[in-house]
XYZ file of C-alpha atoms in Angstrom:
732
model
C -20.655 26.718 26.467
C -17.712 24.424 26.000
C -14.504 25.452 25.428
C -14.603 24.498 21.130
C -17.472 26.559 20.887
C -16.015 29.653 23.254
C -12.426 29.158 21.144
C -14.743 29.606 17.843
C -16.755 32.275 18.831
C -13.596 34.679 19.609
C -11.973 33.473 16.290
C -15.147 34.932 14.676
C -14.900 37.818 16.546
C -11.048 39.045 15.828
C -11.582 38.158 12.176
C -11.178 41.063 9.987
C -15.055 42.519 8.879
C -16.416 41.051 5.429
C -14.552 38.365 5.701
C -16.102 34.559 5.553
C -15.331 31.312 5.705
C -12.962 30.037 2.856
C -13.354 33.413 1.097
C -10.771 34.604 -1.275
C -10.886 38.054 0.077
C -10.641 39.622 3.296
C -9.668 36.467 5.419
C -7.385 33.972 4.665
C -8.164 30.328 5.792
C -5.406 30.793 8.106
C -7.469 33.334 10.225
C -10.549 31.123 9.786
C -11.553 28.865 12.535
C -9.860 25.665 10.753
C -6.531 26.348 11.452
C -7.045 25.844 15.297
C -5.574 29.407 16.238
C -1.968 28.492 15.143
C -0.015 31.122 13.888
C 0.210 31.362 10.342
C 3.542 30.280 8.369
C 4.189 33.015 5.878
C 4.566 31.269 2.426
C 7.531 33.180 1.187
C 10.849 31.883 0.291
C 13.294 34.051 -1.832
C 15.535 31.752 -2.400
C 13.241 29.235 -3.968
C 11.786 31.912 -6.018
C 15.008 32.815 -7.449
C 16.220 29.246 -8.154
C 13.158 28.254 -9.935
C 12.814 31.277 -12.201
C 16.610 30.962 -13.247
C 15.954 27.324 -14.052
C 12.704 28.086 -16.092
C 11.058 25.190 -15.362
C 7.997 27.582 -15.339
C 6.541 28.425 -18.853
C 6.904 32.166 -19.521
C 4.256 34.216 -18.138
C 2.739 31.718 -15.776
C 4.965 32.518 -12.791
C 2.554 34.126 -10.781
C -0.002 31.456 -11.386
C 2.585 28.867 -10.225
C 3.041 30.722 -6.996
C -0.220 31.555 -6.462
C -1.251 27.699 -6.629
C 1.379 27.036 -4.481
C 0.009 29.021 -1.249
C -3.306 27.659 -1.717
C -3.995 24.730 0.190
C -4.266 21.342 -1.553
C -7.832 20.291 -2.578
C -8.578 16.868 -0.606
C -9.048 13.918 -3.388
C -9.823 10.313 -2.999
C -9.766 6.738 -5.005
C -12.651 4.475 -4.952
C -10.955 0.833 -4.863
C -11.349 -0.679 -8.388
C -9.469 -1.927 -11.169
C -9.854 0.372 -14.018
C -8.122 3.435 -15.173
C -8.561 6.855 -13.659
C -10.219 9.343 -13.794
C -13.451 7.027 -15.009
C -15.696 8.163 -11.967
C -13.218 6.163 -9.462
C -10.866 9.228 -8.559
C -12.695 12.711 -7.376
C -11.326 15.634 -5.974
C -13.138 18.413 -4.065
C -12.553 21.978 -4.208
C -12.222 22.067 0.151
C -8.630 21.213 1.844
C -7.833 18.538 4.230
C -8.066 21.004 7.082
C -11.762 22.140 6.348
C -12.920 18.396 6.099
C -11.486 17.223 9.484
C -12.606 20.698 11.120
C -16.113 21.861 9.390
C -18.846 20.920 11.529
C -21.357 20.862 8.536
C -19.062 18.133 6.728
C -18.910 16.328 10.017
C -20.719 13.058 8.600
C -19.004 13.386 5.429
C -15.778 13.114 6.935
C -16.738 10.368 9.376
C -18.085 8.445 5.988
C -14.360 8.968 4.543
C -12.479 7.808 7.665
C -15.130 4.588 7.908
C -14.900 3.800 4.255
C -10.941 4.290 4.378
C -10.434 1.717 6.797
C -12.638 -1.191 5.115
C -10.336 -0.621 2.130
C -13.086 0.875 -0.261
C -11.588 4.188 -0.740
C -8.140 5.423 -0.435
C -7.372 9.031 0.254
C -4.285 9.757 -2.186
C -3.494 12.963 -3.784
C -4.083 13.299 -7.397
C -0.370 13.006 -8.590
C 0.642 10.237 -6.407
C -2.026 8.366 -8.723
C 0.030 8.721 -11.534
C 3.181 6.364 -11.433
C 1.080 3.337 -10.811
C -0.727 4.252 -13.513
C 2.201 4.457 -15.974
C 3.550 0.886 -15.061
C 0.712 -0.724 -16.810
C 0.642 -3.244 -14.267
C -1.075 -6.667 -15.618
C -2.169 -9.597 -13.151
C 0.637 -11.891 -14.004
C 3.474 -9.054 -13.462
C 6.004 -9.648 -10.678
C 6.340 -5.964 -8.997
C 8.861 -4.376 -6.552
C 7.972 -1.284 -5.017
C 11.103 0.087 -3.672
C 10.227 3.007 -1.094
C 6.840 1.955 -0.405
C 5.451 3.717 2.645
C 3.131 5.019 3.405
C 1.579 2.709 0.931
C -1.484 4.556 -1.072
C 0.640 3.507 -4.448
C 0.970 -0.132 -3.265
C -2.675 -0.072 -3.055
C -3.041 0.561 -6.648
C -0.809 -1.816 -7.408
C -2.634 -4.489 -5.571
C -5.776 -3.591 -7.201
C -4.446 -4.257 -10.825
C -3.209 -7.438 -9.498
C -6.751 -8.420 -9.035
C -8.627 -6.755 -12.112
C -10.167 -10.389 -12.400
C -12.284 -10.462 -9.289
C -13.005 -14.186 -10.222
C -9.587 -14.912 -9.772
C -8.363 -15.154 -6.251
C -5.061 -16.234 -6.703
C -3.342 -13.868 -9.686
C -0.108 -15.052 -10.912
C 1.611 -11.768 -9.700
C 2.937 -10.365 -6.413
C 3.753 -7.489 -5.008
C 6.984 -6.905 -2.988
C 6.825 -3.723 -1.007
C 9.941 -2.375 0.624
C 10.796 0.553 2.897
C 14.014 1.346 5.092
C 12.094 2.338 8.135
C 10.916 -0.188 10.273
C 8.065 2.121 11.876
C 6.875 2.835 8.548
C 6.652 -0.917 7.579
C 4.087 -1.446 9.870
C 2.014 1.594 8.577
C 2.597 0.031 5.189
C 1.162 -3.345 6.751
C -2.058 -1.522 7.633
C -2.636 0.069 4.298
C -1.931 -3.392 2.457
C -3.911 -5.271 4.718
C -7.382 -3.248 4.238
C -7.338 -4.735 0.623
C -7.020 -8.449 1.759
C -4.710 -9.620 -0.987
C -2.809 -13.004 -0.949
C -0.302 -11.260 -3.003
C 1.512 -8.697 -0.700
C 4.771 -9.319 1.113
C 6.314 -6.238 3.169
C 10.068 -6.559 3.734
C 12.284 -3.802 5.310
C 15.593 -3.138 3.505
C 17.748 -0.128 2.225
C 16.201 0.219 -1.096
C 19.597 1.260 -2.589
C 20.944 -1.983 -1.725
C 17.908 -4.320 -1.568
C 18.936 -7.800 -2.038
C 18.598 -9.919 -5.074
C 16.093 -12.660 -4.606
C 15.669 -16.315 -5.998
C 12.725 -18.471 -7.068
C 12.559 -21.866 -7.845
C 11.616 -22.769 -11.547
C 11.316 -26.543 -12.504
C 13.711 -27.480 -9.825
C 16.674 -25.267 -10.251
C 16.974 -21.803 -8.560
C 16.988 -18.320 -10.859
C 17.496 -15.203 -9.888
C 14.149 -12.877 -9.783
C 13.800 -10.551 -11.927
C 10.743 -7.861 -11.691
C 8.267 -7.028 -14.515
C 7.435 -3.929 -12.867
C 9.513 -1.601 -10.678
C 8.162 1.703 -8.903
C 10.780 3.536 -7.676
C 9.233 6.413 -5.699
C 12.326 8.072 -4.346
C 13.099 10.123 -1.314
C 13.019 13.606 -1.752
C 12.996 17.018 -0.765
C 9.323 17.585 -1.281
C 9.345 20.862 -2.864
C 6.147 19.621 -4.767
C 4.249 19.324 -1.565
C 4.558 22.813 -0.669
C 0.194 23.143 -0.718
C -0.001 20.427 1.968
C 3.366 20.418 3.706
C 3.480 24.451 4.527
C 6.854 23.443 6.430
C 8.552 23.408 3.356
C 8.405 27.110 2.917
C 10.742 28.130 5.453
C 12.906 24.967 5.474
C 13.683 24.562 1.838
C 17.385 24.829 0.464
C 19.178 23.563 -2.119
C 21.216 21.546 0.139
C 18.409 19.175 0.377
C 18.690 18.275 -2.946
C 22.111 18.267 -2.911
C 22.285 15.591 -0.331
C 19.692 13.199 -1.677
C 20.965 13.132 -5.021
C 23.427 10.369 -4.524
C 20.794 8.097 -2.530
C 18.452 8.493 -5.679
C 20.910 7.490 -8.205
C 21.902 4.466 -5.972
C 18.266 3.147 -5.261
C 17.350 4.105 -9.131
C 20.400 1.846 -10.263
C 19.883 -0.923 -7.792
C 15.702 -0.884 -9.389
C 17.433 -1.042 -12.882
C 19.708 -4.179 -12.093
C 16.459 -5.997 -10.769
C 14.483 -5.151 -13.526
C 13.551 -7.939 -15.942
C 14.340 -7.323 -19.812
C 11.239 -5.619 -21.425
C 10.103 -4.716 -18.026
C 8.922 -0.911 -17.087
C 10.511 1.083 -14.232
C 8.857 4.068 -13.371
C 11.137 6.549 -11.209
C 9.062 9.524 -9.369
C 9.582 12.439 -7.166
C 7.361 14.952 -5.542
C 9.937 17.342 -6.232
C 10.229 19.868 -9.199
C 14.146 20.241 -8.909
C 16.165 18.982 -11.591
C 18.751 17.848 -9.708
C 16.751 14.917 -8.209
C 14.924 14.668 -11.437
C 16.406 14.903 -14.847
C 20.075 14.945 -13.664
C 19.311 11.388 -11.828
C 17.734 10.022 -15.205
C 20.361 11.231 -17.445
C 23.082 9.813 -15.118
C 21.449 6.505 -14.840
C 20.816 6.389 -18.889
C 24.612 7.327 -19.096
C 25.675 4.555 -17.485
C 23.296 1.825 -18.805
C 25.240 1.981 -22.177
C 21.950 1.752 -23.879
C 20.541 -0.824 -21.675
C 17.647 1.238 -20.360
C 15.640 4.129 -22.826
C 12.778 6.108 -21.885
C 9.322 5.306 -23.102
C 7.002 7.934 -24.641
C 4.313 7.908 -22.323
C 2.512 10.885 -23.718
C -0.426 9.427 -25.190
C -1.207 7.187 -22.124
C -2.760 9.491 -19.884
C -5.359 11.583 -21.758
C -5.981 14.499 -20.086
C -3.138 15.243 -17.893
C -1.104 18.224 -18.399
C 2.439 18.062 -17.969
C 5.461 20.056 -19.059
C 8.331 17.648 -20.967
C 11.767 17.377 -19.165
C 14.398 19.819 -19.595
C 17.808 19.296 -20.991
C 20.106 22.063 -19.313
C 20.116 22.924 -15.834
C 22.654 24.301 -13.401
C 23.652 23.358 -9.650
C 23.122 26.038 -6.945
C 24.487 25.824 -3.594
C 22.473 27.058 -0.410
C 24.326 30.182 -0.124
C 23.340 30.911 -3.777
C 26.550 30.167 -5.756
C 26.018 29.064 -9.360
C 27.840 25.903 -11.285
C 27.124 25.439 -14.856
C 29.524 22.328 -15.289
C 31.967 19.828 -12.989
C 34.855 21.132 -13.985
C 34.134 24.933 -12.692
C 33.536 23.280 -8.821
C 36.209 23.807 -6.368
C 37.945 20.628 -5.124
C 36.522 22.428 -1.412
C 32.591 21.533 -2.649
C 33.895 18.047 -4.367
C 31.859 16.314 -1.538
C 28.804 18.393 -1.675
C 28.593 18.339 -5.476
C 29.089 15.690 -7.731
C 29.746 15.090 -11.868
C 26.097 13.618 -12.171
C 24.327 16.396 -11.056
C 25.330 18.207 -14.147
C 23.693 17.896 -17.652
C 25.704 16.003 -20.467
C 28.246 18.064 -22.438
C 28.140 15.906 -25.384
C 25.045 17.342 -27.683
C 24.455 13.796 -29.691
C 24.138 11.620 -26.265
C 21.943 14.292 -24.716
C 19.377 14.224 -27.988
C 19.836 10.540 -27.606
C 18.443 10.167 -24.126
C 15.078 12.134 -24.863
C 14.839 13.760 -21.608
C 11.586 15.389 -22.921
C 9.895 12.591 -22.330
C 10.098 13.187 -18.684
C 6.992 14.359 -17.205
C 6.905 17.544 -15.132
C 3.179 18.381 -13.088
C 2.825 22.001 -12.016
C 0.494 23.026 -9.671
C -1.186 25.426 -11.128
C -2.058 23.557 -14.419
C -4.958 21.290 -12.962
C -4.977 22.331 -9.240
C -2.446 19.627 -7.811
C 0.498 19.363 -6.443
C 3.940 19.256 -8.176
C 5.611 16.181 -9.231
C 7.930 14.497 -11.552
C 7.532 10.956 -13.113
C 10.040 8.976 -16.189
C 8.990 5.609 -17.133
C 12.130 3.322 -18.607
C 12.304 0.330 -20.350
C 14.869 -2.141 -20.268
C 16.509 -3.425 -23.638
C 19.221 -5.715 -22.069
C 20.736 -6.567 -18.922
C 23.138 -3.500 -17.218
C 26.788 -3.756 -18.961
C 28.085 -4.601 -15.085
C 25.721 -7.851 -15.044
C 26.433 -8.956 -18.410
C 28.109 -12.440 -18.646
C 32.055 -12.324 -18.623
C 34.590 -14.950 -19.621
C 34.119 -17.722 -17.271
C 36.980 -18.640 -14.791
C 37.733 -22.084 -14.026
C 37.914 -23.355 -10.393
C 37.169 -21.919 -7.203
C 38.189 -18.801 -8.056
C 34.950 -18.547 -10.208
C 32.723 -19.784 -7.263
C 34.345 -17.706 -5.057
C 34.080 -14.153 -6.938
C 30.241 -15.600 -7.744
C 28.951 -16.017 -3.988
C 30.755 -12.932 -2.826
C 28.399 -11.159 -5.437
C 25.093 -12.442 -3.235
C 26.494 -13.596 -0.245
C 23.937 -12.579 3.012
C 27.209 -12.436 4.809
C 28.574 -9.654 2.782
C 29.325 -6.547 4.951
C 27.820 -4.238 2.795
C 24.551 -5.684 2.706
C 21.768 -3.304 4.052
C 23.985 -0.067 3.620
C 24.096 2.750 1.012
C 26.596 1.791 -1.895
C 29.699 3.525 -2.599
C 29.067 6.514 -4.728
C 32.406 5.525 -6.336
C 31.469 1.838 -7.090
C 28.230 2.958 -8.623
C 30.594 5.144 -10.991
C 32.699 2.408 -12.286
C 30.335 -0.530 -12.169
C 31.805 -2.952 -14.632
C 34.310 -4.293 -11.887
C 31.363 -6.406 -10.329
C 31.742 -9.040 -12.857
C 29.466 -12.159 -13.477
C 26.095 -12.156 -15.503
C 22.669 -13.177 -13.426
C 22.650 -16.784 -14.574
C 26.002 -17.516 -13.142
C 25.078 -15.775 -9.889
C 22.102 -18.098 -9.420
C 24.484 -21.185 -10.142
C 26.810 -20.293 -7.884
C 24.719 -19.479 -4.791
C 22.488 -22.465 -5.229
C 24.869 -24.708 -3.532
C 25.216 -22.302 -0.491
C 21.435 -22.339 0.027
C 20.938 -26.135 -0.041
C 23.965 -26.394 2.236
C 22.054 -24.568 5.158
C 20.454 -25.801 8.161
C 17.317 -24.191 7.640
C 14.124 -26.312 8.037
C 11.845 -27.267 5.629
C 8.601 -24.944 5.213
C 10.218 -22.675 8.017
C 11.105 -19.279 6.625
C 12.613 -16.796 10.159
C 13.825 -13.818 10.025
C 17.597 -13.677 8.496
C 20.022 -14.782 11.243
C 21.885 -11.664 12.817
C 25.305 -12.400 11.853
C 24.488 -12.095 8.356
C 22.584 -9.308 8.387
C 22.189 -6.331 10.810
C 17.998 -6.203 12.135
C 16.653 -3.002 12.951
C 13.038 -2.543 14.691
C 11.157 -5.475 16.110
C 12.297 -9.402 15.440
C 9.686 -10.764 13.259
C 8.073 -13.963 14.212
C 8.823 -16.928 11.544
C 6.669 -17.889 8.779
C 5.569 -21.762 8.831
C 4.166 -23.405 6.183
C 1.513 -26.242 7.369
C 3.145 -29.583 6.562
C 1.124 -31.824 4.265
C 0.553 -34.432 6.881
C -0.470 -32.362 9.652
C -2.910 -33.350 11.726
C -4.166 -29.836 11.733
C -5.562 -30.098 8.283
C -8.141 -33.201 7.621
C -10.687 -31.874 10.460
C -11.000 -28.387 8.565
C -11.291 -29.873 5.119
C -13.829 -32.101 6.366
C -15.707 -29.628 8.226
C -15.797 -26.734 5.153
C -15.953 -29.308 2.510
C -12.981 -27.545 0.771
C -12.797 -28.420 -2.869
C -9.648 -30.503 -3.941
C -8.137 -27.714 -5.680
C -7.836 -25.804 -2.333
C -3.902 -24.954 -2.312
C -3.151 -26.170 1.357
C 0.413 -26.070 0.703
C -0.086 -22.268 0.777
C -1.163 -21.942 4.416
C 0.936 -20.950 6.814
C 1.336 -20.061 10.226
C 3.808 -17.557 12.535
C 5.050 -19.956 15.437
C 6.938 -22.749 15.193
C 5.925 -23.987 18.637
C 2.996 -24.759 20.557
C -1.079 -24.367 19.169
C -1.219 -22.901 15.933
C -3.932 -19.882 16.581
C -3.963 -18.158 13.109
C -3.684 -19.456 9.840
C -2.746 -17.290 6.771
C -2.713 -17.817 3.117
C -0.306 -16.545 0.277
C -0.296 -17.152 -3.638
C 1.854 -20.342 -4.538
C 4.548 -17.324 -6.362
C 4.800 -15.317 -2.832
C 5.541 -18.985 -1.073
C 8.269 -19.474 -3.698
C 9.833 -16.749 -2.222
C 9.698 -17.160 0.884
C 10.609 -20.611 0.720
C 13.943 -19.563 -1.248
C 15.206 -16.464 0.479
C 14.625 -16.596 4.351
C 18.273 -15.826 4.749
C 18.818 -12.986 3.018
C 15.472 -11.097 3.374
C 13.490 -9.269 6.430
C 10.140 -10.014 5.763
C 7.686 -8.456 8.391
C 4.240 -9.343 6.898
C 2.851 -11.478 4.079
C -0.617 -13.377 3.693
C -4.234 -12.894 4.696
C -5.488 -14.211 7.523
C -8.345 -17.136 6.576
C -8.561 -19.158 9.779
C -8.740 -18.441 13.820
C -8.859 -20.926 16.437
C -11.346 -21.250 18.921
C -10.343 -21.242 22.608
C -13.288 -23.793 23.407
C -13.041 -25.118 19.850
C -12.212 -29.032 20.911
C -15.704 -28.970 21.585
C -17.143 -28.507 18.099
C -16.080 -30.773 14.965
C -13.924 -28.003 14.021
C -11.094 -25.897 16.037
C -10.845 -23.214 13.585
C -13.576 -20.589 12.556
C -13.610 -18.510 9.397
C -11.886 -14.948 9.465
C -13.752 -11.904 7.600
C -10.585 -11.017 6.341
C -9.845 -13.660 3.932
C -13.385 -14.320 3.385
C -13.355 -13.404 -0.034
C -9.911 -15.539 -1.053
C -11.527 -18.786 0.868
C -15.177 -18.922 -0.235
C -14.862 -20.417 -4.025
C -13.185 -23.330 -2.408
C -16.251 -23.826 0.627
C -18.811 -26.513 -0.469
C -20.435 -26.725 3.137
C -21.818 -24.385 5.780
C -23.175 -21.943 3.465
C -26.288 -20.156 4.247
C -27.842 -18.013 1.751
C -29.667 -15.028 3.529
C -32.079 -12.275 2.368
C -31.280 -8.585 2.380
C -33.580 -7.996 5.249
C -31.273 -10.924 6.796
C -28.191 -9.031 6.218
C -29.307 -6.133 8.064
C -30.774 -7.541 10.848
C -27.152 -9.671 11.664
C -24.937 -6.577 10.915
C -27.205 -4.411 13.420
C -27.780 -6.970 16.074
C -25.316 -8.721 18.494
C -26.968 -12.371 18.387
C -30.501 -12.259 16.650
C -32.246 -15.362 17.233
C -33.420 -17.766 14.536
C -36.999 -16.421 15.186
C -36.155 -12.985 13.439
C -34.456 -14.209 10.582
C -36.509 -15.260 7.310
C -37.954 -18.755 7.441
C -35.478 -19.934 4.302
C -32.642 -18.862 6.290
C -33.943 -20.829 9.614
C -34.646 -23.860 7.129
C -31.129 -23.872 6.290
C -29.520 -23.002 9.524
C -31.514 -25.682 11.625
C -29.911 -28.655 10.808
C -26.363 -27.512 10.853
C -23.943 -28.294 13.786
C -22.731 -25.391 15.785
C -19.799 -23.672 14.500
C -18.364 -21.578 12.035
C -20.523 -20.626 9.032
C -20.643 -18.266 5.569
C -23.632 -16.176 4.850
C -24.108 -15.360 1.409
C -26.624 -12.712 -0.064
C -27.175 -13.014 -3.647
C -28.490 -10.151 -5.354
C -31.956 -9.967 -7.116
C -32.136 -9.064 -10.634
C -35.962 -8.802 -10.575
C -35.889 -6.514 -7.827
C -33.442 -3.765 -9.331
C -34.623 -1.740 -6.169
C -32.583 -4.296 -3.884
C -28.819 -4.077 -3.832
C -27.175 -5.749 -6.880
C -23.826 -6.760 -5.618
C -23.391 -9.935 -3.803
C -21.913 -10.063 0.162
C -20.044 -13.032 1.825
C -19.686 -12.896 5.522
C -18.487 -14.613 8.115
C -20.554 -16.010 11.026
C -21.047 -18.251 13.831
C -24.265 -20.818 14.088
C -25.358 -21.157 18.104
C -27.616 -23.215 19.591
C -30.733 -20.871 18.369
C -28.994 -17.755 17.007
C -26.767 -16.533 14.654
C -23.863 -13.802 14.827
C -21.270 -12.393 12.449
C -17.747 -11.903 12.903
C -17.496 -8.472 11.102
C -15.132 -5.450 11.369
C -17.330 -2.483 12.222
C -16.351 0.006 9.420
C -17.245 -3.077 7.497
C -20.332 -3.544 8.978
C -21.296 -0.097 8.325
C -19.974 -0.130 4.642
C -22.615 -2.580 4.075
C -25.330 -0.903 5.971
C -24.566 1.734 4.068
C -25.056 0.182 0.421
C -28.409 -0.824 1.811
C -29.469 2.557 2.152
C -29.253 2.948 6.289
C -27.879 5.447 7.772
C -26.061 4.825 11.110
C -27.245 7.188 13.894
C -25.231 5.307 16.899
C -24.182 2.345 18.825
C -25.649 0.500 21.930
C -22.107 -1.097 23.398
C -23.772 -2.935 26.225
C -26.301 -4.583 23.866
C -24.302 -4.741 20.920
C -26.764 -3.254 18.625
C -26.330 -0.615 15.987
C -28.854 2.103 15.762
C -29.957 2.924 12.146
C -32.878 5.377 10.625
C -34.941 2.177 10.500
C -34.269 0.582 13.519
C -35.258 4.357 15.591
C -38.300 4.494 13.415
C -39.746 1.242 14.415
C -41.544 0.479 17.636
C -40.765 -3.409 17.755
C -42.045 -5.928 20.182
C -40.150 -6.877 23.316
C -37.786 -8.758 23.372
C -39.150 -11.272 26.278
C -42.597 -11.676 23.972
C -42.417 -14.885 22.272
C -44.582 -15.586 19.119
C -46.711 -18.474 18.390
C -44.431 -19.708 15.909
C -41.321 -19.683 18.200
C -39.158 -22.141 16.669
C -37.948 -24.929 19.258
C -34.694 -24.375 21.280
C -35.538 -20.665 21.923
C -36.210 -20.708 25.584
C -32.599 -20.387 26.851
C -31.496 -16.991 27.871
C -28.984 -14.579 26.001
C -26.511 -15.258 28.394
C -26.548 -19.370 27.802
C -26.605 -18.190 24.071
C -23.050 -16.500 24.793
C -21.581 -19.555 25.875
C -21.899 -21.338 22.179
C -20.276 -18.589 20.426
C -16.332 -18.459 20.274
C -14.094 -16.691 22.775
C -13.705 -13.516 20.932
C -10.083 -13.315 22.079
C -9.748 -16.034 19.129
C -11.755 -13.839 17.119
C -9.895 -10.931 16.224
C -12.047 -9.912 13.422
C -14.522 -7.903 15.909
C -11.436 -5.777 17.144
C -8.979 -5.094 14.281
C -7.620 -1.655 15.148
C -4.266 -3.136 16.297
C -1.274 -3.269 13.815
C -0.862 -6.646 11.989
C 2.298 -8.736 12.843
């Protein structure tokens, strides 16, 4: 008996009589096998209960249901990658906790399915309430979007999906800039975004409260980049996540909210500054605390002097149950002392408690803010986590950004450049709260700032097309030093052989190709949208870019032997395919099954139609295209595009493992295992069939098939250049 079995048997013997797995009576889940033998955390916090009962955020008579829901494990939820609204059968939830999904032997196959499909980007395992902010942004494919605190990236992937609402448009006009202050979490964010293979995502690493103001080139002149949509999902105390983060029960204190309020307000203020007029910003937290929620919104609305207003979104998500925002609340210290207004706070507490934490005293101003338009989601209403959302619309420039009387001479230039200079020592640090409370001192309007910095950019020493990391003297760097982003010049001799080999359409945007090296051979070629190219080229001095673009070509180590040194990459094939006019082989569903389950199948194993297309092609990279047959409704009814390699007498695919499994599942095949030495994936079909021995040749064996598999390997590209077969590392 194995160790795991012995542990499970021991736990079952120690369980009280009558207790069953997942039963409500008798044994709790913490005492069942799924907890792994750890002592159960007591889900009690008297200060938490006292605080929220006093604030009355829960409707009268519902307190017991509220607390009972918090003590239950959070149901596992998932979202299918798609471009419609939820829930239209694209978001699902189970009554099983994440822990049961991971540990239960009966659910092992389902859990493996979830992991595999998540890795290939077809589903996202995301908490239900976390899906709400991107939906309320109402994103369109042409929108420029900023995600200010993006890691780990589940909301970012939603935004990317919305940009690609029209699958026939490989390069939407909009883009997502996803930011996070934590360098390590940025790489987690990259991993999430890479699953969707979009050329319209850029990951950057900045303090959200002082994220740089970017520029873009519009008709030959530089203008400030204002975003159409901003997601401001700020760091918070997280007491709405008690159902999945049970440590919050013993660690919760009001001090967390008091310490975070200032940062949350600075981030929201910076977001409002960079929002375009008419644009929409969603502020959200996974906290129920009004100090982090309504207090931040009320302070932001007050300082905006009418530039911002809360949008009424009560009809935008029918079926969602929520409580309106509150207009009165109190502030409590960690030792339980209450304050109802700023005047009552002793001077010794002024560093911990700030005036922006209290509700407005003026009833007219308070009514005009419409704080009831905020949404607070309580866990017991729809079996979710706790959450807070507010949707803000920008009506005009923020008061401290409105145009001031123009000063003459150098004084005006100095003032303008000081506003935006990358050498500003405050860049990358949290803003001073005292400056935020009196923002009108900052001076110039947005248009003047753009003009004042244009000369500064033009006088720089940056090479054309090279977007490197910011100089260390101008901006403090954290984490790894990133390789530069270098756009391929028009006269680069590298591109014509690629263009000829794949017969690329004249409309192919070659200017959007980039690499990550300035010296030596270019090993990988990436593609970005023209809008992100514009952002990259005009902001390399003030922005730390972690990752952007999707890989479209990889260099073969022995590429000079073929007509083209670069093979196609599966990651970018759906973006690249509309521009390719050569080296396309149309395959049947049976061909796809063979190609995905065998490492190097000979031509004779494929259909005669596939062989007739492949026999006249030169060795090298190919596109394998499956077109659905509408006359056969039982066959797979969605197109598939795969990257492949045409060898001497065989074809192989370059598709990551989880993507292979996805396509096989779509064709109704159950994957049973994998023979690693032979590179063969076993399915329910292949296990059932006896098949012919490989060394037996049929009469109709085609010419050129008499060589050994070892000889065939020499004709396939070097695996080190073909990273599609092992993409478990974090993309750079």
